[in-house]
Amino acid sequence: MPRWKLFTEFKFDSAHFIEGYDGKCGRMHGHSYKVRISAESEKLNPSAYLKTPDMVCDFKELKWAASDSEKGGLDHAFLNEVLPVVTTAERIAEYLYHETMKRIPDGIKLVVTVWETDTCWVEYTE
Ligand SMILES: [Zn+2]
């Protein structure tokens, strides 16, 4: 069976605090989050920009969160106001997974990795 696996990485800068956290993470601060998304598929699909079935999915759709928060992304956002979940790296990865799945064709396996710092990251998949 043929198989393709796309990878993309991007960054966004955001402020947050962790609600209910007993310690400094409970106070407002910021991170330069790094995200890696892999998208694996056994078939190719058309996209909004290419009518023929020659892509797993559009890289643009995987990188939506890198855009300005005023344009629907997460860059320069206050995450506590934007996300419907507690803003741990675990929940951010889960949120990115589900929001990205809504933007891509069916049948793609995603793995979302979120770095909160250079030495702390989390991976989420289903
Ligand atoms: Zn933090």
PDB file of C-alpha atoms and ligand atoms in Angstrom:
ATOM      1  CA  MET A   1       0.000   0.000   0.000  1.00  0.00           C
ATOM      2  CA  PRO A   2       1.425   3.389  -0.930  1.00  0.00           C
ATOM      3  CA  ARG A   3       1.681   5.863   1.912  1.00  0.00           C
ATOM      4  CA  TRP A   4       2.580   9.529   2.154  1.00  0.00           C
ATOM      5  CA  LYS A   5       3.536  11.408   5.293  1.00  0.00           C
ATOM      6  CA  LEU A   6       3.673  15.200   5.319  1.00  0.00           C
ATOM      7  CA  PHE A   7       5.464  17.164   7.993  1.00  0.00           C
ATOM      8  CA  THR A   8       5.262  20.832   8.802  1.00  0.00           C
ATOM      9  CA  GLU A   9       6.565  22.951  11.634  1.00  0.00           C
ATOM     10  CA  PHE A  10       5.584  26.437  12.703  1.00  0.00           C
ATOM     11  CA  LYS A  11       5.702  28.758  15.696  1.00  0.00           C
ATOM     12  CA  PHE A  12       3.332  31.104  17.390  1.00  0.00           C
ATOM     13  CA  ASP A  13       3.805  33.466  20.334  1.00  0.00           C
ATOM     14  CA  SER A  14       1.048  33.619  22.908  1.00  0.00           C
ATOM     15  CA  ALA A  15       0.249  34.605  26.464  1.00  0.00           C
ATOM     16  CA  HIS A  16      -1.492  32.317  28.921  1.00  0.00           C
ATOM     17  CA  PHE A  17      -1.776  31.169  32.485  1.00  0.00           C
ATOM     18  CA  ILE A  18      -2.912  27.802  33.783  1.00  0.00           C
ATOM     19  CA  GLU A  19      -6.138  28.183  35.688  1.00  0.00           C
ATOM     20  CA  GLY A  20      -5.996  26.574  39.098  1.00  0.00           C
ATOM     21  CA  TYR A  21      -2.231  26.016  38.996  1.00  0.00           C
ATOM     22  CA  ASP A  22      -0.608  26.512  42.392  1.00  0.00           C
ATOM     23  CA  GLY A  23       2.686  28.089  41.325  1.00  0.00           C
ATOM     24  CA  LYS A  24       4.211  30.477  38.814  1.00  0.00           C
ATOM     25  CA  CYS A  25       2.471  28.880  35.818  1.00  0.00           C
ATOM     26  CA  GLY A  26      -0.760  30.193  37.337  1.00  0.00           C
ATOM     27  CA  ARG A  27       0.403  33.750  36.618  1.00  0.00           C
ATOM     28  CA  MET A  28       0.190  35.370  33.182  1.00  0.00           C
ATOM     29  CA  HIS A  29       3.277  34.733  31.036  1.00  0.00           C
ATOM     30  CA  GLY A  30       4.172  33.945  27.445  1.00  0.00           C
ATOM     31  CA  HIS A  31       5.680  31.205  25.296  1.00  0.00           C
ATOM     32  CA  SER A  32       7.020  30.877  21.787  1.00  0.00           C
ATOM     33  CA  TYR A  33       5.215  27.653  21.045  1.00  0.00           C
ATOM     34  CA  LYS A  34       6.646  25.382  18.376  1.00  0.00           C
ATOM     35  CA  VAL A  35       4.315  22.943  16.648  1.00  0.00           C
ATOM     36  CA  ARG A  36       5.027  19.980  14.404  1.00  0.00           C
ATOM     37  CA  ILE A  37       2.186  18.289  12.572  1.00  0.00           C
ATOM     38  CA  SER A  38       2.514  15.094  10.594  1.00  0.00           C
ATOM     39  CA  ALA A  39      -0.262  13.989   8.259  1.00  0.00           C
ATOM     40  CA  GLU A  40      -0.219  10.430   6.903  1.00  0.00           C
ATOM     41  CA  SER A  41      -2.472   9.030   4.204  1.00  0.00           C
ATOM     42  CA  GLU A  42      -2.756   6.057   1.865  1.00  0.00           C
ATOM     43  CA  LYS A  43      -4.446   8.177  -0.808  1.00  0.00           C
ATOM     44  CA  LEU A  44      -4.072  11.642  -2.303  1.00  0.00           C
ATOM     45  CA  ASN A  45      -6.793  14.270  -2.324  1.00  0.00           C
ATOM     46  CA  PRO A  46      -7.758  17.463  -4.101  1.00  0.00           C
ATOM     47  CA  SER A  47      -7.667  20.712  -2.113  1.00  0.00           C
ATOM     48  CA  ALA A  48      -9.263  24.132  -2.211  1.00  0.00           C
ATOM     49  CA  TYR A  49      -6.346  25.256  -4.391  1.00  0.00           C
ATOM     50  CA  LEU A  50      -5.752  22.129  -6.514  1.00  0.00           C
ATOM     51  CA  LYS A  51      -8.691  20.358  -8.104  1.00  0.00           C
ATOM     52  CA  THR A  52      -6.839  17.144  -8.971  1.00  0.00           C
ATOM     53  CA  PRO A  53      -6.190  14.458  -6.299  1.00  0.00           C
ATOM     54  CA  ASP A  54      -2.461  14.989  -5.895  1.00  0.00           C
ATOM     55  CA  MET A  55      -1.997  16.031  -2.254  1.00  0.00           C
ATOM     56  CA  VAL A  56      -2.434  14.425   1.153  1.00  0.00           C
ATOM     57  CA  CYS A  57      -3.725  17.853   2.183  1.00  0.00           C
ATOM     58  CA  ASP A  58      -2.691  21.445   1.708  1.00  0.00           C
ATOM     59  CA  PHE A  59       0.199  22.584   3.915  1.00  0.00           C
ATOM     60  CA  LYS A  60      -1.742  25.827   4.380  1.00  0.00           C
ATOM     61  CA  GLU A  61      -4.499  23.926   6.155  1.00  0.00           C
ATOM     62  CA  LEU A  62      -1.990  22.309   8.543  1.00  0.00           C
ATOM     63  CA  LYS A  63      -0.454  25.694   9.408  1.00  0.00           C
ATOM     64  CA  TRP A  64      -3.655  27.617  10.150  1.00  0.00           C
ATOM     65  CA  ALA A  65      -2.679  28.184  13.809  1.00  0.00           C
ATOM     66  CA  ALA A  66       0.493  30.082  12.814  1.00  0.00           C
ATOM     67  CA  SER A  67      -1.538  33.029  11.568  1.00  0.00           C
ATOM     68  CA  ASP A  68      -2.465  36.176  13.484  1.00  0.00           C
ATOM     69  CA  SER A  69      -5.110  35.605  16.146  1.00  0.00           C
ATOM     70  CA  GLU A  70      -7.157  38.385  14.556  1.00  0.00           C
ATOM     71  CA  LYS A  71      -7.242  36.254  11.398  1.00  0.00           C
ATOM     72  CA  GLY A  72      -8.259  33.012  13.099  1.00  0.00           C
ATOM     73  CA  GLY A  73      -4.867  31.670  14.192  1.00  0.00           C
ATOM     74  CA  LEU A  74      -3.142  31.603  17.583  1.00  0.00           C
ATOM     75  CA  ASP A  75      -0.228  34.007  17.049  1.00  0.00           C
ATOM     76  CA  HIS A  76      -0.257  36.898  19.556  1.00  0.00           C
ATOM     77  CA  ALA A  77      -3.355  35.483  21.231  1.00  0.00           C
ATOM     78  CA  PHE A  78      -4.253  35.364  24.893  1.00  0.00           C
ATOM     79  CA  LEU A  79      -4.897  31.630  24.874  1.00  0.00           C
ATOM     80  CA  ASN A  80      -7.160  31.639  27.920  1.00  0.00           C
ATOM     81  CA  GLU A  81      -9.596  33.830  25.979  1.00  0.00           C
ATOM     82  CA  VAL A  82      -9.351  31.916  22.708  1.00  0.00           C
ATOM     83  CA  LEU A  83      -9.256  28.238  23.689  1.00  0.00           C
ATOM     84  CA  PRO A  84     -12.234  26.402  25.192  1.00  0.00           C
ATOM     85  CA  VAL A  85      -9.861  24.255  27.278  1.00  0.00           C
ATOM     86  CA  VAL A  86      -7.298  24.701  30.062  1.00  0.00           C
ATOM     87  CA  THR A  87      -4.148  25.949  28.342  1.00  0.00           C
ATOM     88  CA  THR A  88      -1.697  23.183  29.232  1.00  0.00           C
ATOM     89  CA  ALA A  89       0.517  21.988  26.359  1.00  0.00           C
ATOM     90  CA  GLU A  90      -1.446  18.716  26.463  1.00  0.00           C
ATOM     91  CA  ARG A  91      -4.776  20.491  25.864  1.00  0.00           C
ATOM     92  CA  ILE A  92      -3.305  22.828  23.251  1.00  0.00           C
ATOM     93  CA  ALA A  93      -2.060  19.802  21.274  1.00  0.00           C
ATOM     94  CA  GLU A  94      -5.476  18.126  21.548  1.00  0.00           C
ATOM     95  CA  TYR A  95      -7.204  21.342  20.427  1.00  0.00           C
ATOM     96  CA  LEU A  96      -4.841  21.761  17.452  1.00  0.00           C
ATOM     97  CA  TYR A  97      -5.491  18.135  16.472  1.00  0.00           C
ATOM     98  CA  HIS A  98      -9.275  18.548  16.396  1.00  0.00           C
ATOM     99  CA  GLU A  99      -9.262  21.977  14.740  1.00  0.00           C
ATOM    100  CA  THR A 100      -6.856  20.747  12.055  1.00  0.00           C
ATOM    101  CA  MET A 101      -8.928  17.605  11.405  1.00  0.00           C
ATOM    102  CA  LYS A 102     -11.880  19.878  10.533  1.00  0.00           C
ATOM    103  CA  ARG A 103      -9.777  21.528   7.792  1.00  0.00           C
ATOM    104  CA  ILE A 104      -8.425  18.451   5.972  1.00  0.00           C
ATOM    105  CA  PRO A 105      -9.898  15.517   3.985  1.00  0.00           C
ATOM    106  CA  ASP A 106     -11.075  12.321   5.693  1.00  0.00           C
ATOM    107  CA  GLY A 107      -8.734   9.373   6.136  1.00  0.00           C
ATOM    108  CA  ILE A 108      -5.631  11.278   7.284  1.00  0.00           C
ATOM    109  CA  LYS A 109      -3.777  10.265  10.449  1.00  0.00           C
ATOM    110  CA  LEU A 110      -2.444  13.295  12.312  1.00  0.00           C
ATOM    111  CA  VAL A 111       0.203  13.528  14.992  1.00  0.00           C
ATOM    112  CA  VAL A 112       0.483  16.928  16.699  1.00  0.00           C
ATOM    113  CA  THR A 113       3.561  17.836  18.754  1.00  0.00           C
ATOM    114  CA  VAL A 114       3.649  21.049  20.791  1.00  0.00           C
ATOM    115  CA  TRP A 115       6.816  22.438  22.381  1.00  0.00           C
ATOM    116  CA  GLU A 116       6.139  24.833  25.247  1.00  0.00           C
ATOM    117  CA  THR A 117       9.888  25.320  25.760  1.00  0.00           C
ATOM    118  CA  ASP A 118      12.980  23.900  24.027  1.00  0.00           C
ATOM    119  CA  THR A 119      13.081  21.041  26.499  1.00  0.00           C
ATOM    120  CA  CYS A 120       9.368  20.332  27.188  1.00  0.00           C
ATOM    121  CA  TRP A 121       6.966  19.016  24.580  1.00  0.00           C
ATOM    122  CA  VAL A 122       3.911  16.835  24.198  1.00  0.00           C
ATOM    123  CA  GLU A 123       2.616  14.664  21.395  1.00  0.00           C
ATOM    124  CA  TYR A 124      -1.074  13.998  20.734  1.00  0.00           C
ATOM    125  CA  THR A 125      -2.764  11.597  18.334  1.00  0.00           C
ATOM    126  CA  GLU A 126      -5.863   9.422  18.177  1.00  0.00           C
TER     127      GLU A 126
HETATM  128 ZN    ZN B   1       3.131  28.512  30.391  1.00  0.00          ZN
END
